[in-house]
PDB file of C-alpha atoms in Angstrom:
ATOM      1  CA  ASP A 294      46.733  12.805-113.477  1.00 68.00           C
ATOM      2  CA  ALA A 295      43.156  11.476-113.401  1.00 82.00           C
ATOM      3  CA  ARG A 296      42.712   8.034-111.932  1.00 92.00           C
ATOM      4  CA  VAL A 297      40.100   5.812-110.363  1.00 96.00           C
ATOM      5  CA  THR A 298      40.362   5.609-106.590  1.00 97.00           C
ATOM      6  CA  GLN A 299      39.082   2.826-104.372  1.00 97.00           C
ATOM      7  CA  THR A 300      38.727   2.501-100.624  1.00 97.00           C
ATOM      8  CA  PRO A 301      39.618   0.633 -98.565  1.00 97.00           C
ATOM      9  CA  ARG A 302      42.646  -0.963-100.230  1.00 96.00           C
ATOM     10  CA  HIS A 303      42.525  -3.891 -97.837  1.00 97.00           C
ATOM     11  CA  LYS A 304      39.728  -5.277 -95.719  1.00 97.00           C
ATOM     12  CA  VAL A 305      39.729  -8.234 -93.358  1.00 98.00           C
ATOM     13  CA  THR A 306      36.420  -9.159 -91.820  1.00 97.00           C
ATOM     14  CA  GLU A 307      34.628 -12.058 -90.247  1.00 97.00           C
ATOM     15  CA  MET A 308      31.969 -14.145 -91.926  1.00 97.00           C
ATOM     16  CA  GLY A 309      28.543 -12.588 -91.592  1.00 96.00           C
ATOM     17  CA  GLN A 310      29.750  -9.005 -91.404  1.00 97.00           C
ATOM     18  CA  GLU A 311      28.731  -6.300 -93.844  1.00 97.00           C
ATOM     19  CA  VAL A 312      31.385  -5.010 -96.217  1.00 98.00           C
ATOM     20  CA  THR A 313      31.165  -1.786 -98.201  1.00 98.00           C
ATOM     21  CA  MET A 314      33.667  -0.909-100.908  1.00 98.00           C
ATOM     22  CA  ARG A 315      33.817   2.536-102.480  1.00 98.00           C
ATOM     23  CA  CYS A 316      34.972   3.829-105.816  1.00 97.00           C
ATOM     24  CA  GLN A 317      35.493   7.311-107.200  1.00 97.00           C
ATOM     25  CA  PRO A 318      35.464   7.168-111.016  1.00 96.00           C
ATOM     26  CA  ILE A 319      37.466   9.502-113.215  1.00 95.00           C
ATOM     27  CA  LEU A 320      35.690  12.830-113.556  1.00 93.00           C
ATOM     28  CA  GLY A 321      33.671  12.900-116.762  1.00 89.00           C
ATOM     29  CA  HIS A 322      33.437   9.142-117.190  1.00 91.00           C
ATOM     30  CA  ASN A 323      29.835   7.986-117.347  1.00 87.00           C
ATOM     31  CA  THR A 324      30.285   4.215-117.198  1.00 89.00           C
ATOM     32  CA  VAL A 325      31.386   2.425-114.055  1.00 93.00           C
ATOM     33  CA  PHE A 326      32.182  -1.262-113.678  1.00 93.00           C
ATOM     34  CA  TRP A 327      32.684  -3.557-110.713  1.00 95.00           C
ATOM     35  CA  TYR A 328      34.868  -6.650-111.154  1.00 94.00           C
ATOM     36  CA  ARG A 329      35.986  -9.469-108.916  1.00 95.00           C
ATOM     37  CA  GLN A 330      39.312 -11.190-109.470  1.00 94.00           C
ATOM     38  CA  THR A 331      40.460 -14.504-108.033  1.00 91.00           C
ATOM     39  CA  MET A 332      43.351 -16.743-108.952  1.00 83.00           C
ATOM     40  CA  MET A 333      40.988 -19.427-110.179  1.00 81.00           C
ATOM     41  CA  GLN A 334      38.448 -17.379-112.131  1.00 80.00           C
ATOM     42  CA  GLY A 335      40.402 -14.368-113.293  1.00 84.00           C
ATOM     43  CA  LEU A 336      38.391 -11.186-113.825  1.00 88.00           C
ATOM     44  CA  GLU A 337      34.614 -11.467-113.565  1.00 88.00           C
ATOM     45  CA  LEU A 338      32.226  -8.625-114.280  1.00 89.00           C
ATOM     46  CA  LEU A 339      29.794  -8.119-111.407  1.00 92.00           C
ATOM     47  CA  ALA A 340      27.883  -5.019-112.480  1.00 91.00           C
ATOM     48  CA  TYR A 341      28.065  -1.913-114.546  1.00 87.00           C
ATOM     49  CA  PHE A 342      26.394   1.467-114.648  1.00 90.00           C
ATOM     50  CA  ARG A 343      25.905   4.108-117.286  1.00 87.00           C
ATOM     51  CA  ASN A 344      24.967   7.603-116.211  1.00 87.00           C
ATOM     52  CA  ARG A 345      24.478   6.178-112.706  1.00 89.00           C
ATOM     53  CA  ALA A 346      21.802   3.729-113.858  1.00 88.00           C
ATOM     54  CA  PRO A 347      22.491   0.013-113.433  1.00 86.00           C
ATOM     55  CA  LEU A 348      22.618  -1.648-116.855  1.00 82.00           C
ATOM     56  CA  ASP A 349      23.658  -5.141-115.960  1.00 80.00           C
ATOM     57  CA  ASP A 350      24.218  -6.811-112.624  1.00 82.00           C
ATOM     58  CA  SER A 351      23.697 -10.382-113.746  1.00 80.00           C
ATOM     59  CA  GLY A 352      27.182 -11.332-112.551  1.00 82.00           C
ATOM     60  CA  MET A 353      26.330 -10.518-108.965  1.00 88.00           C
ATOM     61  CA  PRO A 354      24.856 -12.885-106.370  1.00 85.00           C
ATOM     62  CA  LYS A 355      21.664 -10.939-105.766  1.00 85.00           C
ATOM     63  CA  ASP A 356      20.941 -12.279-102.326  1.00 91.00           C
ATOM     64  CA  ARG A 357      24.022 -10.737-100.744  1.00 95.00           C
ATOM     65  CA  PHE A 358      25.574  -8.241-103.158  1.00 95.00           C
ATOM     66  CA  SER A 359      24.302  -4.800-104.069  1.00 95.00           C
ATOM     67  CA  ALA A 360      25.806  -2.027-106.154  1.00 95.00           C
ATOM     68  CA  GLU A 361      24.755   1.605-106.254  1.00 94.00           C
ATOM     69  CA  MET A 362      25.831   4.995-107.542  1.00 94.00           C
ATOM     70  CA  PRO A 363      24.459   7.595-105.146  1.00 92.00           C
ATOM     71  CA  ASP A 364      26.035  10.313-107.291  1.00 92.00           C
ATOM     72  CA  ALA A 365      28.375  10.671-110.261  1.00 90.00           C
ATOM     73  CA  THR A 366      31.471  10.728-108.064  1.00 93.00           C
ATOM     74  CA  LEU A 367      30.751   7.652-105.948  1.00 96.00           C
ATOM     75  CA  ALA A 368      29.997   4.009-106.656  1.00 96.00           C
ATOM     76  CA  THR A 369      29.538   1.456-103.881  1.00 97.00           C
ATOM     77  CA  LEU A 370      29.579  -2.319-103.717  1.00 97.00           C
ATOM     78  CA  LYS A 371      28.122  -3.882-100.618  1.00 97.00           C
ATOM     79  CA  ILE A 372      28.198  -7.468 -99.414  1.00 97.00           C
ATOM     80  CA  GLN A 373      25.825  -8.456 -96.636  1.00 96.00           C
ATOM     81  CA  PRO A 374      26.377 -10.959 -95.115  1.00 96.00           C
ATOM     82  CA  SER A 375      29.914 -11.712 -96.268  1.00 96.00           C
ATOM     83  CA  GLU A 376      31.165 -15.270 -96.695  1.00 96.00           C
ATOM     84  CA  PRO A 377      34.690 -16.739 -96.974  1.00 96.00           C
ATOM     85  CA  ARG A 378      34.114 -17.477-100.672  1.00 95.00           C
ATOM     86  CA  ASP A 379      33.787 -13.723-101.253  1.00 96.00           C
ATOM     87  CA  SER A 380      37.501 -13.337-100.542  1.00 96.00           C
ATOM     88  CA  ALA A 381      38.964 -11.760-103.681  1.00 96.00           C
ATOM     89  CA  VAL A 382      40.227  -8.497-105.114  1.00 97.00           C
ATOM     90  CA  TYR A 383      37.419  -6.196-106.189  1.00 97.00           C
ATOM     91  CA  PHE A 384      38.186  -3.714-108.941  1.00 97.00           C
ATOM     92  CA  CYS A 385      36.282  -0.677-110.015  1.00 97.00           C
ATOM     93  CA  ALA A 386      36.797   0.712-113.517  1.00 94.00           C
ATOM     94  CA  SER A 387      35.385   3.730-115.289  1.00 93.00           C
ATOM     95  CA  GLY A 388      35.263   4.834-118.885  1.00 88.00           C
ATOM     96  CA  PRO A 389      33.622   7.155-121.367  1.00 84.00           C
ATOM     97  CA  PHE A 390      30.554   5.775-123.128  1.00 72.00           C
ATOM     98  CA  GLU A 391      31.122   5.160-126.821  1.00 65.00           C
ATOM     99  CA  ARG A 392      28.300   5.449-129.303  1.00 61.00           C
ATOM    100  CA  GLY A 393      27.525   1.964-130.590  1.00 55.00           C
ATOM    101  CA  GLY A 394      27.761   0.336-127.192  1.00 50.00           C
ATOM    102  CA  SER A 395      31.440  -0.546-126.963  1.00 52.00           C
ATOM    103  CA  TYR A 396      32.517  -0.307-123.342  1.00 50.00           C
ATOM    104  CA  ASN A 397      36.038  -1.513-123.916  1.00 58.00           C
ATOM    105  CA  GLU A 398      37.821   1.697-122.925  1.00 74.00           C
ATOM    106  CA  GLN A 399      38.190   1.233-119.175  1.00 86.00           C
ATOM    107  CA  PHE A 400      40.515   2.592-116.550  1.00 92.00           C
ATOM    108  CA  PHE A 401      40.924   0.420-113.505  1.00 94.00           C
ATOM    109  CA  GLY A 402      41.362   1.409-109.901  1.00 96.00           C
ATOM    110  CA  PRO A 403      43.957  -0.235-107.615  1.00 95.00           C
ATOM    111  CA  GLY A 404      41.413  -2.662-106.171  1.00 96.00           C
ATOM    112  CA  THR A 405      40.192  -3.635-102.711  1.00 97.00           C
ATOM    113  CA  ARG A 406      41.632  -6.869-101.367  1.00 97.00           C
ATOM    114  CA  LEU A 407      38.921  -8.506 -99.281  1.00 97.00           C
ATOM    115  CA  THR A 408      39.546 -11.362 -96.893  1.00 97.00           C
ATOM    116  CA  VAL A 409      36.583 -12.940 -95.146  1.00 97.00           C
ATOM    117  CA  LEU A 410      37.565 -15.217 -92.272  1.00 96.00           C
TER     118      LEU A 410
ATOM    119  CA  LYS B 217      29.640 -19.774-126.601  1.00 82.00           C
ATOM    120  CA  ASN B 218      31.817 -16.666-126.367  1.00 84.00           C
ATOM    121  CA  GLN B 219      35.178 -17.549-124.859  1.00 90.00           C
ATOM    122  CA  VAL B 220      38.720 -16.217-124.618  1.00 95.00           C
ATOM    123  CA  GLU B 221      41.618 -18.572-123.986  1.00 96.00           C
ATOM    124  CA  GLN B 222      45.172 -17.535-123.280  1.00 97.00           C
ATOM    125  CA  SER B 223      48.375 -19.493-123.379  1.00 96.00           C
ATOM    126  CA  PRO B 224      50.672 -20.226-121.790  1.00 96.00           C
ATOM    127  CA  GLN B 225      49.233 -19.896-118.316  1.00 95.00           C
ATOM    128  CA  SER B 226      52.635 -18.853-117.037  1.00 96.00           C
ATOM    129  CA  LEU B 227      56.039 -18.142-118.524  1.00 97.00           C
ATOM    130  CA  ILE B 228      59.536 -17.518-117.169  1.00 98.00           C
ATOM    131  CA  ILE B 229      62.160 -15.884-119.380  1.00 97.00           C
ATOM    132  CA  LEU B 230      65.587 -14.349-118.989  1.00 97.00           C
ATOM    133  CA  GLU B 231      65.963 -10.590-119.049  1.00 97.00           C
ATOM    134  CA  GLY B 232      66.677  -9.375-122.573  1.00 97.00           C
ATOM    135  CA  LYS B 233      64.913 -12.247-124.300  1.00 97.00           C
ATOM    136  CA  ASN B 234      61.790 -11.981-126.455  1.00 97.00           C
ATOM    137  CA  CYS B 235      58.531 -13.778-125.799  1.00 97.00           C
ATOM    138  CA  THR B 236      55.093 -14.209-127.367  1.00 98.00           C
ATOM    139  CA  LEU B 237      51.790 -14.633-125.571  1.00 98.00           C
ATOM    140  CA  GLN B 238      48.752 -16.100-127.292  1.00 98.00           C
ATOM    141  CA  CYS B 239      45.040 -15.314-127.182  1.00 98.00           C
ATOM    142  CA  ASN B 240      42.398 -17.365-129.011  1.00 97.00           C
ATOM    143  CA  TYR B 241      38.769 -16.339-128.971  1.00 96.00           C
ATOM    144  CA  THR B 242      35.372 -17.471-130.164  1.00 95.00           C
ATOM    145  CA  VAL B 243      33.615 -14.154-129.544  1.00 90.00           C
ATOM    146  CA  SER B 244      31.198 -13.183-132.278  1.00 88.00           C
ATOM    147  CA  PRO B 245      30.396 -10.760-133.740  1.00 89.00           C
ATOM    148  CA  PHE B 246      33.819  -9.322-133.050  1.00 90.00           C
ATOM    149  CA  SER B 247      34.275  -5.660-132.209  1.00 87.00           C
ATOM    150  CA  ASN B 248      37.775  -5.198-130.823  1.00 89.00           C
ATOM    151  CA  LEU B 249      40.512  -6.852-128.809  1.00 93.00           C
ATOM    152  CA  ARG B 250      42.588  -5.275-126.067  1.00 92.00           C
ATOM    153  CA  TRP B 251      45.659  -6.429-124.197  1.00 96.00           C
ATOM    154  CA  TYR B 252      46.070  -5.350-120.584  1.00 95.00           C
ATOM    155  CA  LYS B 253      49.115  -5.509-118.335  1.00 97.00           C
ATOM    156  CA  GLN B 254      48.471  -6.079-114.650  1.00 96.00           C
ATOM    157  CA  ASP B 255      51.291  -5.605-112.181  1.00 95.00           C
ATOM    158  CA  THR B 256      51.037  -7.449-108.883  1.00 91.00           C
ATOM    159  CA  GLY B 257      48.752  -5.607-106.489  1.00 88.00           C
ATOM    160  CA  ARG B 258      47.497  -3.166-109.106  1.00 92.00           C
ATOM    161  CA  GLY B 259      44.625  -2.821-111.548  1.00 93.00           C
ATOM    162  CA  PRO B 260      44.998  -3.729-115.238  1.00 94.00           C
ATOM    163  CA  VAL B 261      46.391  -1.085-117.584  1.00 94.00           C
ATOM    164  CA  SER B 262      45.609  -1.046-121.291  1.00 91.00           C
ATOM    165  CA  LEU B 263      48.522  -1.770-123.678  1.00 94.00           C
ATOM    166  CA  THR B 264      46.875  -1.936-127.103  1.00 91.00           C
ATOM    167  CA  ILE B 265      43.473  -2.120-128.740  1.00 89.00           C
ATOM    168  CA  MET B 266      42.792  -3.507-132.209  1.00 91.00           C
ATOM    169  CA  THR B 267      39.716  -3.491-134.358  1.00 88.00           C
ATOM    170  CA  PHE B 268      38.777  -5.931-137.107  1.00 84.00           C
ATOM    171  CA  SER B 269      40.748  -4.119-139.804  1.00 86.00           C
ATOM    172  CA  GLU B 270      44.011  -3.857-137.854  1.00 87.00           C
ATOM    173  CA  ASN B 271      46.641  -6.605-138.108  1.00 91.00           C
ATOM    174  CA  THR B 272      49.296  -5.188-135.856  1.00 95.00           C
ATOM    175  CA  LYS B 273      49.777  -2.449-133.325  1.00 93.00           C
ATOM    176  CA  SER B 274      52.819  -1.495-131.300  1.00 94.00           C
ATOM    177  CA  ASN B 275      53.319   0.224-127.985  1.00 93.00           C
ATOM    178  CA  GLY B 276      57.034   0.539-127.325  1.00 95.00           C
ATOM    179  CA  ARG B 277      58.481  -2.951-126.905  1.00 97.00           C
ATOM    180  CA  TYR B 278      54.993  -4.487-127.038  1.00 97.00           C
ATOM    181  CA  THR B 279      53.586  -5.533-130.410  1.00 97.00           C
ATOM    182  CA  ALA B 280      50.131  -7.051-130.735  1.00 97.00           C
ATOM    183  CA  THR B 281      48.918  -8.900-133.807  1.00 97.00           C
ATOM    184  CA  LEU B 282      45.421  -9.908-134.785  1.00 96.00           C
ATOM    185  CA  ASP B 283      44.189 -12.507-137.255  1.00 95.00           C
ATOM    186  CA  ALA B 284      40.437 -12.026-137.388  1.00 91.00           C
ATOM    187  CA  ASP B 285      40.007 -14.984-139.746  1.00 92.00           C
ATOM    188  CA  THR B 286      41.510 -17.512-137.352  1.00 95.00           C
ATOM    189  CA  LYS B 287      40.388 -15.516-134.286  1.00 95.00           C
ATOM    190  CA  GLN B 288      43.850 -15.364-132.832  1.00 97.00           C
ATOM    191  CA  SER B 289      45.915 -12.599-131.316  1.00 97.00           C
ATOM    192  CA  SER B 290      49.434 -12.515-129.980  1.00 98.00           C
ATOM    193  CA  LEU B 291      51.401 -10.112-127.826  1.00 98.00           C
ATOM    194  CA  HIS B 292      55.109 -10.023-128.553  1.00 98.00           C
ATOM    195  CA  ILE B 293      57.486  -8.512-126.023  1.00 98.00           C
ATOM    196  CA  THR B 294      60.899  -7.540-127.308  1.00 98.00           C
ATOM    197  CA  ALA B 295      64.056  -7.305-125.208  1.00 97.00           C
ATOM    198  CA  SER B 296      62.249  -8.099-121.978  1.00 97.00           C
ATOM    199  CA  GLN B 297      62.930  -6.154-118.820  1.00 97.00           C
ATOM    200  CA  LEU B 298      62.398  -7.043-115.175  1.00 97.00           C
ATOM    201  CA  SER B 299      59.510  -4.561-115.112  1.00 97.00           C
ATOM    202  CA  ASP B 300      57.669  -6.650-117.704  1.00 97.00           C
ATOM    203  CA  SER B 301      56.965  -9.198-114.978  1.00 98.00           C
ATOM    204  CA  ALA B 302      53.183  -9.067-114.710  1.00 97.00           C
ATOM    205  CA  SER B 303      49.996 -10.766-115.819  1.00 96.00           C
ATOM    206  CA  TYR B 304      48.832 -10.051-119.356  1.00 98.00           C
ATOM    207  CA  ILE B 305      45.115 -10.236-119.977  1.00 96.00           C
ATOM    208  CA  CYS B 306      43.355 -10.457-123.333  1.00 96.00           C
ATOM    209  CA  VAL B 307      39.877  -8.904-123.507  1.00 92.00           C
ATOM    210  CA  VAL B 308      37.579  -9.285-126.503  1.00 91.00           C
ATOM    211  CA  SER B 309      34.587  -7.065-127.081  1.00 87.00           C
ATOM    212  CA  ALA B 310      31.526  -8.231-129.001  1.00 85.00           C
ATOM    213  CA  LYS B 311      29.365  -6.024-131.177  1.00 80.00           C
ATOM    214  CA  GLN B 312      26.250  -5.893-129.098  1.00 70.00           C
ATOM    215  CA  THR B 313      24.590  -3.151-127.176  1.00 58.00           C
ATOM    216  CA  GLY B 314      22.741  -2.971-123.946  1.00 51.00           C
ATOM    217  CA  ALA B 315      24.363  -6.076-122.489  1.00 47.00           C
ATOM    218  CA  ASN B 316      27.623  -7.380-121.148  1.00 61.00           C
ATOM    219  CA  ASN B 317      29.804  -7.516-124.272  1.00 76.00           C
ATOM    220  CA  LEU B 318      33.248  -8.018-122.715  1.00 82.00           C
ATOM    221  CA  PHE B 319      34.944 -11.396-122.510  1.00 88.00           C
ATOM    222  CA  PHE B 320      38.114 -11.848-120.463  1.00 90.00           C
ATOM    223  CA  GLY B 321      40.911 -14.368-120.698  1.00 93.00           C
ATOM    224  CA  THR B 322      42.382 -15.683-117.454  1.00 92.00           C
ATOM    225  CA  GLY B 323      45.751 -14.171-118.271  1.00 94.00           C
ATOM    226  CA  THR B 324      49.359 -15.223-118.751  1.00 96.00           C
ATOM    227  CA  ARG B 325      51.670 -14.719-115.795  1.00 96.00           C
ATOM    228  CA  LEU B 326      55.082 -13.575-117.096  1.00 98.00           C
ATOM    229  CA  THR B 327      58.161 -13.602-114.894  1.00 97.00           C
ATOM    230  CA  VAL B 328      61.380 -12.034-116.168  1.00 98.00           C
ATOM    231  CA  ILE B 329      64.466 -13.120-114.266  1.00 97.00           C
ATOM    232  CA  PRO B 330      67.925 -11.526-114.305  1.00 96.00           C
TER     233      PRO B 330
END
């Protein structure tokens, strides 16, 4: 049963600390997405990759957020320094690339609940 | 501006009853529309996907409809069960490549009570 895995599932940290979230996409999927979800905003796309290359990270605050895919089995989202307003659930999703550019087939991980005090 | 609006924001129904959730969008050019179910503490899971030419699609007790002319979609849940309690998110994809082409609604929170 292939699924996206994310670690850690929960993270509590203090303002100013570095936070790293990890995602293992489904084997064979070549697109990876990072989302943030809050009660107020719903799901927001932060960044996405195709074949490990970043295609769009316009949803990410560039001064503190960074996303990478060191290899095909690992995607990371880092926040440095973290702030209380970063408190949210961060989801990773992966999917197969469809010719024509439709990225709508996505499989979500369980999320990382981040609390910044 | 490409937007997706869902209504109602929240809904409480009795177990066994039917309900309908609404999704209106202004996304253009339209590619497809997907409904996701998100249980508390979990990631969204896809329920249905519809393209421009499809008017209705079912997945068990879930039936989605699409009116591409009025840019409206609905998700009908029949004979609700306690396990249907979740948030339902409408996602519309635009026909464009090389850019962010996904637009998310903020969801409808459904609570089914015994």
